[in-house]
XYZ file of C-alpha atoms in Angstrom:
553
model
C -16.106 5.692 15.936
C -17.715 2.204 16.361
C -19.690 1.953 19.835
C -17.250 0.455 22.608
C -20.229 -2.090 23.801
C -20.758 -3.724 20.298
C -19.945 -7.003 20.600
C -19.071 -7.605 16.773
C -16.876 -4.595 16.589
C -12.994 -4.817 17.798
C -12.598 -3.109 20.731
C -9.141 -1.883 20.121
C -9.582 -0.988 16.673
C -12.169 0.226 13.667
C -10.597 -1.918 11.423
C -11.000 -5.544 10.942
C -7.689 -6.480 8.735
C -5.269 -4.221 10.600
C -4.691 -6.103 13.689
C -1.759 -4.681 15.157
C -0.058 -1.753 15.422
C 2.419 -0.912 12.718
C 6.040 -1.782 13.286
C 7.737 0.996 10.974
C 10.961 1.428 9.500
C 11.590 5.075 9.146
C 10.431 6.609 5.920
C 14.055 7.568 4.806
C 15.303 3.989 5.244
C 16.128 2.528 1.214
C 14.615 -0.230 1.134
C 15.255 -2.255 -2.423
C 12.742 -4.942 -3.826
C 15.313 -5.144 -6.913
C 15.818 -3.011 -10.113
C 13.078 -5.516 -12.186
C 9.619 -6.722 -11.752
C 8.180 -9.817 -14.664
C 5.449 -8.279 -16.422
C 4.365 -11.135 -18.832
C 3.989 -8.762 -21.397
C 6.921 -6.417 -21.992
C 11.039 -6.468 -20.991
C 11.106 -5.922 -17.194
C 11.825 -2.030 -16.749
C 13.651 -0.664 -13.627
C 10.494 2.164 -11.786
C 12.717 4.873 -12.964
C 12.207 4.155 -16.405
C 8.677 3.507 -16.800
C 7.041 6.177 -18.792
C 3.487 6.601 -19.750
C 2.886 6.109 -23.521
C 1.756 10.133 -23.464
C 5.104 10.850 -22.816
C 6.866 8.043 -24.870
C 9.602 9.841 -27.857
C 10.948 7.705 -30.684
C 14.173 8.250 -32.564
C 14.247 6.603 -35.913
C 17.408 6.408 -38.375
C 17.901 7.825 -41.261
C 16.555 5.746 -43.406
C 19.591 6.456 -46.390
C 23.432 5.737 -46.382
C 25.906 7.923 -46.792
C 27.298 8.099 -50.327
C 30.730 7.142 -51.127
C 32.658 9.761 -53.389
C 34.435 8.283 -56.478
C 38.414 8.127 -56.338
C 39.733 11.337 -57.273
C 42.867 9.075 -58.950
C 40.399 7.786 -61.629
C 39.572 11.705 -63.338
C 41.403 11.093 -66.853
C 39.035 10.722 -70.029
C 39.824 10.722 -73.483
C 38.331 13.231 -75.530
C 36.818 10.443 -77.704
C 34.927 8.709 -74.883
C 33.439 12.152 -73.919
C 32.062 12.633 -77.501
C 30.857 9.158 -77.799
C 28.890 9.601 -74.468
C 27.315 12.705 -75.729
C 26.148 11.421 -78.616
C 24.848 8.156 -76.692
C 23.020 10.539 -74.623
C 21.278 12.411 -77.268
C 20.395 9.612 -79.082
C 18.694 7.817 -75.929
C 17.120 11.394 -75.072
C 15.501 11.429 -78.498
C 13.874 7.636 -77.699
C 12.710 8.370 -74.552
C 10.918 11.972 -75.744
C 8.932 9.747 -78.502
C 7.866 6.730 -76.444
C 6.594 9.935 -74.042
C 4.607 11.509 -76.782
C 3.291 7.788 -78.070
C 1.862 7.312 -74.656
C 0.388 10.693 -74.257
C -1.294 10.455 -77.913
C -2.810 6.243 -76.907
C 0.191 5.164 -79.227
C -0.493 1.958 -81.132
C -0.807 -0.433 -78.448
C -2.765 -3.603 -79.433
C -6.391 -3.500 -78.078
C -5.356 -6.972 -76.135
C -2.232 -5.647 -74.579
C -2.439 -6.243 -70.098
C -0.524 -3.295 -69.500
C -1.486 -1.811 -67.503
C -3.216 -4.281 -65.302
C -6.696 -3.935 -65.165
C -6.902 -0.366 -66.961
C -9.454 1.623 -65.009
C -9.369 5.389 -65.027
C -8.722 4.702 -61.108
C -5.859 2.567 -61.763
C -4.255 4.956 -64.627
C -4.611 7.725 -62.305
C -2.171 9.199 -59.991
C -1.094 6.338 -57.193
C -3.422 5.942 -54.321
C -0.978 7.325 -51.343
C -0.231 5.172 -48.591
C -2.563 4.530 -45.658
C -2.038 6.928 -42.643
C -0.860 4.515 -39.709
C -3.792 4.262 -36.832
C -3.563 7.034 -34.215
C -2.243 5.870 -30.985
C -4.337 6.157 -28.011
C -3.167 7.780 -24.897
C -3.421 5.745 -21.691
C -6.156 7.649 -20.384
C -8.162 6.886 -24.038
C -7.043 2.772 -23.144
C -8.132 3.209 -19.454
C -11.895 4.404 -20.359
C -12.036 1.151 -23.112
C -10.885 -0.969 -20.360
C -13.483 -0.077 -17.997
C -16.052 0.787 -20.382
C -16.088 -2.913 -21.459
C -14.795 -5.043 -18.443
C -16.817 -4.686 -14.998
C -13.958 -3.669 -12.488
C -14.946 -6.317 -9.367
C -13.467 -6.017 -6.451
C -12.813 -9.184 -4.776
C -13.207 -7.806 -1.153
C -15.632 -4.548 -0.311
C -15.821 -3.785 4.056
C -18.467 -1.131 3.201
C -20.664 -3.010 5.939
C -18.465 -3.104 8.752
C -17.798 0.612 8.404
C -21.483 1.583 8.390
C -21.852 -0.205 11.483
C -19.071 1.498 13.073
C -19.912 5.118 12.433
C -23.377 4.900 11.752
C -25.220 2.159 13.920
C -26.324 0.841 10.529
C -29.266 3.378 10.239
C -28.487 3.533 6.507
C -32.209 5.326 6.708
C -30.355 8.164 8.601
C -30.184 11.776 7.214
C -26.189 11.942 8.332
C -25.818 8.238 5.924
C -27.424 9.487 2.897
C -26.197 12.993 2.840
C -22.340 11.497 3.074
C -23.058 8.104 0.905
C -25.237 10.180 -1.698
C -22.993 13.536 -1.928
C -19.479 12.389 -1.470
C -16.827 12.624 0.902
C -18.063 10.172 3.191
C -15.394 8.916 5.581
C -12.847 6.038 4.904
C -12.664 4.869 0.860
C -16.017 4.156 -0.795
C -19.368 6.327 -1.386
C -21.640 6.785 -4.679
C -19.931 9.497 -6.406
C -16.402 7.792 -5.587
C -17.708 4.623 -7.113
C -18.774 6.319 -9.755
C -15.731 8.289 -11.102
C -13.430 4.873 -10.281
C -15.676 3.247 -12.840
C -16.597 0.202 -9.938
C -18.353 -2.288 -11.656
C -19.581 -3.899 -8.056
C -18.075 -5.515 -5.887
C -18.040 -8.848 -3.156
C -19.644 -7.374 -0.206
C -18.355 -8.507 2.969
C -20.682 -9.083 5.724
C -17.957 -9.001 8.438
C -18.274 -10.584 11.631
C -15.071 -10.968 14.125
C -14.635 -13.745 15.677
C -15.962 -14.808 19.321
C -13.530 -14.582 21.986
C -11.024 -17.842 22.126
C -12.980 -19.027 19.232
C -9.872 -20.961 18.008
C -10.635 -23.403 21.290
C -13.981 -22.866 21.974
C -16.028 -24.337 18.978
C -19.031 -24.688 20.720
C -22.575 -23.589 19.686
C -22.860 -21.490 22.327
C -19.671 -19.401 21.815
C -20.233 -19.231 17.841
C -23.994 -18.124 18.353
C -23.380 -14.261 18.564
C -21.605 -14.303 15.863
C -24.076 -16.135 13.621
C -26.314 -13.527 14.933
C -24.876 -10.453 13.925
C -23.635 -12.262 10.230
C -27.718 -11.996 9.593
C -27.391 -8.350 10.314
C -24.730 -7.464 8.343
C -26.608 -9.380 5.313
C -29.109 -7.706 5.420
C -27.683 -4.640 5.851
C -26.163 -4.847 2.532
C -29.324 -6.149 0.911
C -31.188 -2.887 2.386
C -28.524 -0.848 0.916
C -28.813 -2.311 -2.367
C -33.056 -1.752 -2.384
C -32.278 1.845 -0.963
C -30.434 2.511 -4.316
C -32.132 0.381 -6.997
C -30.621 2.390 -10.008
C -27.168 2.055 -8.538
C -26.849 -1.353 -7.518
C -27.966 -4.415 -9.498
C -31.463 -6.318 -8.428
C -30.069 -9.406 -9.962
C -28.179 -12.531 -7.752
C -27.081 -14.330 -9.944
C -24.083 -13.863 -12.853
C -24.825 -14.952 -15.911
C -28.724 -16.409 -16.178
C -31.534 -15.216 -14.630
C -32.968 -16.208 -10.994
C -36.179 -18.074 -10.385
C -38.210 -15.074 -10.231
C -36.992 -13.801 -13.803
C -34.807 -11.233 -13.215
C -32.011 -10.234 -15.821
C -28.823 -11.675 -14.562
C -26.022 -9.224 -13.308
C -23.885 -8.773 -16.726
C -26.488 -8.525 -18.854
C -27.595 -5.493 -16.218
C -23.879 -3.903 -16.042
C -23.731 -3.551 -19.947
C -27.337 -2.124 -19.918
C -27.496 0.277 -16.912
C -24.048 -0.210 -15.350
C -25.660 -0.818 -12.347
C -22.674 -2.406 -9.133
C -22.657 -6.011 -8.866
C -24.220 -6.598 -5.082
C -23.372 -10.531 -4.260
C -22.422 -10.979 -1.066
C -20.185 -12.797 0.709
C -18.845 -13.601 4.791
C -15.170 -13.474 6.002
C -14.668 -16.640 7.989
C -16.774 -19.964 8.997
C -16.975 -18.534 12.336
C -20.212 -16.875 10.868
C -22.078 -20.170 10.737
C -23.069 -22.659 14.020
C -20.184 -25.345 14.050
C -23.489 -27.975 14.121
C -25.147 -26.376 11.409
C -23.025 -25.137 8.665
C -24.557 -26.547 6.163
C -28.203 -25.315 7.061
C -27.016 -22.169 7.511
C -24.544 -21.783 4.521
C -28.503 -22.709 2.078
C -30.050 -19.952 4.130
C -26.822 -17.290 3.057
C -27.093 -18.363 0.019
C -30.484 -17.652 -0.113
C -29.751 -14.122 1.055
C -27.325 -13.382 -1.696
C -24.459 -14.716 -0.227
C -22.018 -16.181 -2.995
C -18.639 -16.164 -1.632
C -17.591 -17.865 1.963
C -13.925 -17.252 2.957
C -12.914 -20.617 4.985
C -11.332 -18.495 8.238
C -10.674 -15.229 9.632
C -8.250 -14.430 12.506
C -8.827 -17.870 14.116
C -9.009 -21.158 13.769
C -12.648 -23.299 13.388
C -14.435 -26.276 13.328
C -13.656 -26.557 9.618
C -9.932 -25.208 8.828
C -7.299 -23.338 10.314
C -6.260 -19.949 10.015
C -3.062 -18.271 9.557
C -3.146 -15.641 12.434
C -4.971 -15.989 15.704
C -6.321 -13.229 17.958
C -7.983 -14.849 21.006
C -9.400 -11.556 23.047
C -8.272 -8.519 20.170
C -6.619 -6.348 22.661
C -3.084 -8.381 21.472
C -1.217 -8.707 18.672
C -2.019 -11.458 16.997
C -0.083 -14.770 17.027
C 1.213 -16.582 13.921
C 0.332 -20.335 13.185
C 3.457 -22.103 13.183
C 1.668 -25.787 13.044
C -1.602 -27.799 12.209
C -4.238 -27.129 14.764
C -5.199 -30.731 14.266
C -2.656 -32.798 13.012
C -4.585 -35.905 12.349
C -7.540 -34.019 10.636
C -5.755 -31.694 8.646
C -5.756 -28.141 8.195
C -9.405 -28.582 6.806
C -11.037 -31.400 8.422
C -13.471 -33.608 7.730
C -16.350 -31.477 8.292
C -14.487 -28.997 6.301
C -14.291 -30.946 3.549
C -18.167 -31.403 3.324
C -18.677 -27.751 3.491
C -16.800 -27.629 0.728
C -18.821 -30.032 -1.436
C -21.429 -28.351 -0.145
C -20.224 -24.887 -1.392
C -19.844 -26.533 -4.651
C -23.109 -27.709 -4.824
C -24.449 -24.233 -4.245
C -22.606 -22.172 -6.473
C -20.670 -20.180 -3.670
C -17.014 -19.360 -4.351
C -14.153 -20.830 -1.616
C -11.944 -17.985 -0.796
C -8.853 -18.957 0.660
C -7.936 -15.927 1.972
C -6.411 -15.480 5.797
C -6.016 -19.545 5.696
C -2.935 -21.071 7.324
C -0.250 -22.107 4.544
C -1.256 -25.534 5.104
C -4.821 -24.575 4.601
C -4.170 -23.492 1.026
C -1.721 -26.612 -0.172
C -4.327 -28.630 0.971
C -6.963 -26.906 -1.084
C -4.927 -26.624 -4.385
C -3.311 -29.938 -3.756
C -3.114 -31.504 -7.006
C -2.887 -34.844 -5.107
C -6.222 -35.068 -3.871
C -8.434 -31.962 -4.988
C -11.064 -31.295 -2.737
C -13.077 -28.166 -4.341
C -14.420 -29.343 -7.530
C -14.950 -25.878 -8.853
C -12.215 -23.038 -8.634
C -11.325 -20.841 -5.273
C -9.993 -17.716 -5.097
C -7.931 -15.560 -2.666
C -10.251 -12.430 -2.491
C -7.559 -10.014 -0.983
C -4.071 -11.606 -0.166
C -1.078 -10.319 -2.270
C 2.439 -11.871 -2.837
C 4.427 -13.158 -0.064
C 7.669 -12.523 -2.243
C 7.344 -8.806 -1.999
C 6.405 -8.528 1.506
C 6.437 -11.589 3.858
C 3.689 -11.522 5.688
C 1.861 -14.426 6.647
C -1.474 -13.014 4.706
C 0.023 -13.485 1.360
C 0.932 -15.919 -0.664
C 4.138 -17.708 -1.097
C 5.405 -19.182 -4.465
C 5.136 -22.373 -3.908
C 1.592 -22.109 -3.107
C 1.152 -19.507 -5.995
C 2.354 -22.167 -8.640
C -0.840 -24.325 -7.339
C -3.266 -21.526 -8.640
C -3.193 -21.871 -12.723
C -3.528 -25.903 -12.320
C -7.029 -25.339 -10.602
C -7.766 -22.298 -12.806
C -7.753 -20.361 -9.533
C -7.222 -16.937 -8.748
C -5.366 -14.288 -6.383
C -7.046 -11.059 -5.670
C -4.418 -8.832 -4.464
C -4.825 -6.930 -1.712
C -4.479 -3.243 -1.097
C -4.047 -3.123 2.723
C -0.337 -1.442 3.552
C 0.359 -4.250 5.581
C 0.224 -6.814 3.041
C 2.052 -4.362 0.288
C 5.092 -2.665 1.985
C 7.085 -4.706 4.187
C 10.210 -6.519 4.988
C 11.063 -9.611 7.679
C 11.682 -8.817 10.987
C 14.052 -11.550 11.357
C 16.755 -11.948 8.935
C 16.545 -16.306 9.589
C 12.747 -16.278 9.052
C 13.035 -17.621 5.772
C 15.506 -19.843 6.180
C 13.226 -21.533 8.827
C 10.247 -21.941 6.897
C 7.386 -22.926 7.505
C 7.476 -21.336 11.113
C 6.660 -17.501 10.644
C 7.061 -13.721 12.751
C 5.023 -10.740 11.303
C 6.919 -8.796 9.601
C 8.091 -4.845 10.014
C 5.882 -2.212 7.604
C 7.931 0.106 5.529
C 6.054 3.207 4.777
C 8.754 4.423 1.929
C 6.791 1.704 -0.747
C 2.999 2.185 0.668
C 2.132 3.158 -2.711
C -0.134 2.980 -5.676
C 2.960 1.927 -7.691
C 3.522 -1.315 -4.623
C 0.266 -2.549 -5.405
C 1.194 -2.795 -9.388
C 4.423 -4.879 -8.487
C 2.487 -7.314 -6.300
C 0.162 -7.335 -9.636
C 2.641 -7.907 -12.300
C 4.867 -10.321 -10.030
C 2.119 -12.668 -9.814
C 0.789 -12.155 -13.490
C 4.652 -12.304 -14.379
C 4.941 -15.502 -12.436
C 1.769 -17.607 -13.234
C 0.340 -15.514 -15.747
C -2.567 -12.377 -15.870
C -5.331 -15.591 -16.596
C -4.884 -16.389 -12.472
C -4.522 -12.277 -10.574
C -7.300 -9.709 -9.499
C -8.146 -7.316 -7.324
C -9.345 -7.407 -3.377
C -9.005 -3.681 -2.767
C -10.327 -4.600 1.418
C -11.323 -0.762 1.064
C -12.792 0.279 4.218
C -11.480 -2.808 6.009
C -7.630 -1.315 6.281
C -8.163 1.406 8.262
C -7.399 5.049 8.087
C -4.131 4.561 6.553
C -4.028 3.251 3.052
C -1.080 3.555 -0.074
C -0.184 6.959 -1.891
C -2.755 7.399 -4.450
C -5.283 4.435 -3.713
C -7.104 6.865 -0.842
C -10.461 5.424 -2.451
C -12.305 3.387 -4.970
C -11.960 6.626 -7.309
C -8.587 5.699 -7.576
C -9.133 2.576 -9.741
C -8.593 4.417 -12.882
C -4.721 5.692 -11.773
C -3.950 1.649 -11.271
C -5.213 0.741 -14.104
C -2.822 3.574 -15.726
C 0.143 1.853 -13.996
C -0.456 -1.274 -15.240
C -0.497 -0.187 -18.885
C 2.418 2.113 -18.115
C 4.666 -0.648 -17.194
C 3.774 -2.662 -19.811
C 0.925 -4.939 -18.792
C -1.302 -5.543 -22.246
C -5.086 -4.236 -22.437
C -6.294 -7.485 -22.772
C -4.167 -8.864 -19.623
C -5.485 -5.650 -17.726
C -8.780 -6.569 -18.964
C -8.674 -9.657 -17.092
C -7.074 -8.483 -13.941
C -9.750 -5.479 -13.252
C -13.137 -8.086 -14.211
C -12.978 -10.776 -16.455
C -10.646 -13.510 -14.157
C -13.166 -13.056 -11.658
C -16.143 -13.184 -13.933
C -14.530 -16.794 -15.335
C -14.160 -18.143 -12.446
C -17.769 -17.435 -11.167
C -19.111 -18.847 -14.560
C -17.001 -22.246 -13.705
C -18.873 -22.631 -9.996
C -21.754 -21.572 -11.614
C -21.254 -25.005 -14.126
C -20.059 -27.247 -11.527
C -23.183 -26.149 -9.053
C -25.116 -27.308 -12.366
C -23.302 -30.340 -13.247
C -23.484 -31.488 -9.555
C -26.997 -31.110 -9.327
C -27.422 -32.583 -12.672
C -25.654 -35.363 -11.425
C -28.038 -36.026 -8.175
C -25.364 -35.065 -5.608
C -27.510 -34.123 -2.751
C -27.880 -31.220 -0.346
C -25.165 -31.893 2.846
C -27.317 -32.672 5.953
C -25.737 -31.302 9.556
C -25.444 -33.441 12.778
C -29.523 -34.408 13.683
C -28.403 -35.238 16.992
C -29.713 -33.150 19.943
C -32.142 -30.910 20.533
């Protein structure tokens, strides 16, 4: 259990996302989402009909008709007719036995004659019978292409909060390596589980809470600890990743190699299928409100490549959708703009986001306020250049909780070529309002009321396919937040072994390899090539590094 005087860990709780304790309906309640969920790719089907394609039976008609019998009125003959037919018969049995014997024999056919068409002994031989239709491959068979050819990247890993908790980060530990190296380590991730869920890598989170009325307290001083222990985190994860070289990748960059040569990270999957190790910090609370952009170059220079905008409180730069102040409450939920004449990202804000641009490191949108994210994917005024993502927030439709994201905001991803991760956490899966009028008084929110019934494997499909049903499978990943949800998690997604099953359940209800295929790797792998171009073309194009307030000393 994490250590009651570390100042980064919660004090009433060993998770970071689960921030409350959960309000549950009892199991046996029925709780309906509907009887159909938009796949994009097939007829909706109602969960009770879904079968895997192993088990799939096809009934085919006959491919005849019935035949009629003739009238039984129309039986009388002459006795004339029936000779003349007989001898009609004989005569045309006669012709066809000698045109039979010419042919056998080479008759007299002229040595120009085209039948038959191109007369080849293969061609006069017996006909060539029909081709056998392809086999058709189980889901397991269409599982191991999938992964075997798309890196599976998780949008949101908490590996490194967890090894801080329950092992003091001595990753150099006997107790760390036996668990990490052998299996059955605690929570959801460890080699051998990363192995058999065919992980490709991962965004690795350096966690850091935040300070204590950060949402009000912006100053140096109370941000300080914080930017402390987001430089121990880092390099935790960097240690880890040196620790096991032929696990994870040595690369940092995606798709061309670093300054010191190395062989960029998808060149090194397909190779070695070594786990993608960028790195990436859960909230802007992690950098010095007078320094962010200083400090942002020196993450980045760390292997930093995604920056989420907030966590569980507001900052200098944006506002967040919940707010914890001391973490011994339940959080609060933001019913307003912190700062109505700045915006829900500020002016500061917005220069971190140029900045970000600049650099190459993805804006995940993730735990922002609603008004956060319209202003991000406005289409009024854009102010990312290059694509964001939400690493691990699923779909507000299904369970209406603050942390996900509504429709509205959802039809803003595709025209930014954005993305969704979704989100694994039972909170954000499996729940229903708590108030029946909360929608109809939108946009002031309640947290909602968990229902355990739907914390399944199966949930975390339909929050898939609703999104790729709604915007399409080009725009929806995955942001697992294993070992960030704490020690409850959905039927049959206990751990990052479990990748394979979903992957099964997507096919199985319809979803198309090559939409799968996108939602496990490649959406995320696009959309890290695009800030990778618009990092280039902005430093092509002269824009220069963002400088932070010289005032002061």
């Amino acid at each position: 259990m994490p250590s009651e005087t570390d100042p980064l860990l919660p004090a009433y709780a060993p998770a970071p996302e689960i921030s409350y304790q959960h309000r549950l309906l009892p199991y046996s309640s029925e709780i309906s989402y509907g009887s159909a969920i938009p796949t994009g790719d097939s007829s909706a089907l109602t969960p009770k009909s879904w079968k895997s394609q192993d088990e799939l039976q096809y009934d085919y008609a006959g491919n005849g008709l019935e035949e009629s019998e003739d009238d039984t009125s129309s039986t009388f003959e002459s006795g004339m007719a029936k000779v003349f037919r007989t001898v009609l018969g004989v005569i045309f049995l006669a012709a066809v036995f000698a045109v039979s014997v010419s042919v056998l024999q080479g008759g007299d056919r002229q040595p120009h004659s085209t039948w038959p068409p191109s007369a080849t002994p293969s061609s006069t031989s017996r006909p060539h019978p029909a081709p056998s239709p392809p086999a058709r491959r189980t889901v397991r068979e269409r599982v191991q292409d999938i992964l075997t050819s798309t890196p599976l990247i998780d949008g949101h890993n908490d590996l490194a909060i967890f090894i801080r908790g329950k092992y003091k980060n001595n990753i150099f530990g006997s107790e760390f390596r036996k668990d990490f190296e052998n299996g059955g380590m605690p929570m959801n991730v460890d080699l051998p589980r990363m192995r058999a869920g065919k992980v490709g890598g991962a965004f690795w989170s350096a966690f850091v809470v935040c300070p204590v009325n950060a949402s009000y307290d912006m100053s140096d001083e109370n941000y300080a600890s914080a930017a402390a222990h987001t430089t121990e985190q880092i390099d935790l994860l960097n240690n880890l990743q040196k620790q096991y070289p032929q696990d994870f990748t040595s690369a940092t960059n995606l798709s061309s190699g670093d300054e010191s040569g190395r062989v960029n990270m998808l060149a090194q999957w397909h190779d070695t299928k070594s786990f993608f190790g960028p790195i990436s910090i859960e909230g802007l609370h992690q950098v010095l409100p007078s320094a962010p952009m200083s400090m942002l170059r020196s993450y980045y220079a760390l292997g930093v490549r995604m920056a989420t905008l907030t966590w569980n409180c507001h900052n200098a730069f944006a506002d967040a959708a919940l707010v914890m102040n001391d973490f011994r409450t339940p959080p609060h939920v933001v019913n307003d703009i912190l700062r109505p004449k700045e915006g829900a990202v500020t002016k500061r804000g917005l220069g971190v986001i140029q900045e970000m641009n600049r650099l190459g490191m993805i804006v995940d949108i993730s735990h922002t306020s609603y008004w956060t994210q319209k202003a991000v994917l406005s289409t009024d005024k854009r102010i990312s250049q290059a694509p964001v993502v939400f690493s691990h927030s699923s779909a507000y439709s299904i369970c209406p909780h603050p942390r996900n994201v509504r429709d509205d905001i959802l039809d803003l991803v595709p025209k930014s070529k954005s993305l969704v991760m979704v989100n694994f956490s039972p909170e954000f899966i499996s729940c229903v309002s708590s108030n029946n009028n909360t929608l109809k008084n939108e946009p002031h929110f309640s947290l909602p009321t968990f229902v355990i019934k739907n914390n399944t494997l199966h949930q975390v499909a339909r929050h898939i396919t609703y999104i790729g049903g709604r915007i399409g499978y080009d725009y929806v990943g995955l942001g697992s937040d294993y070992d960030g949800m704490g020690d409850l998690t959905p039927q049959g997604l206990d751990g990052v072994d479990k990748f394979p099953d979903l992957v099964a359940e997507l096919l199985t209800m319809g979803v198309s390899d090559e939409n799968v295929k996108k939602v496990v790797g490649g959406n995320i792998l696009r959309v890290w090539k695009d800030v990778d171009e618009v990092s280039a073309r902005m430093k092509k194009e002269g824009v220069l590094p963002g400088l932070d307030d010289g005032s002061g000393y």
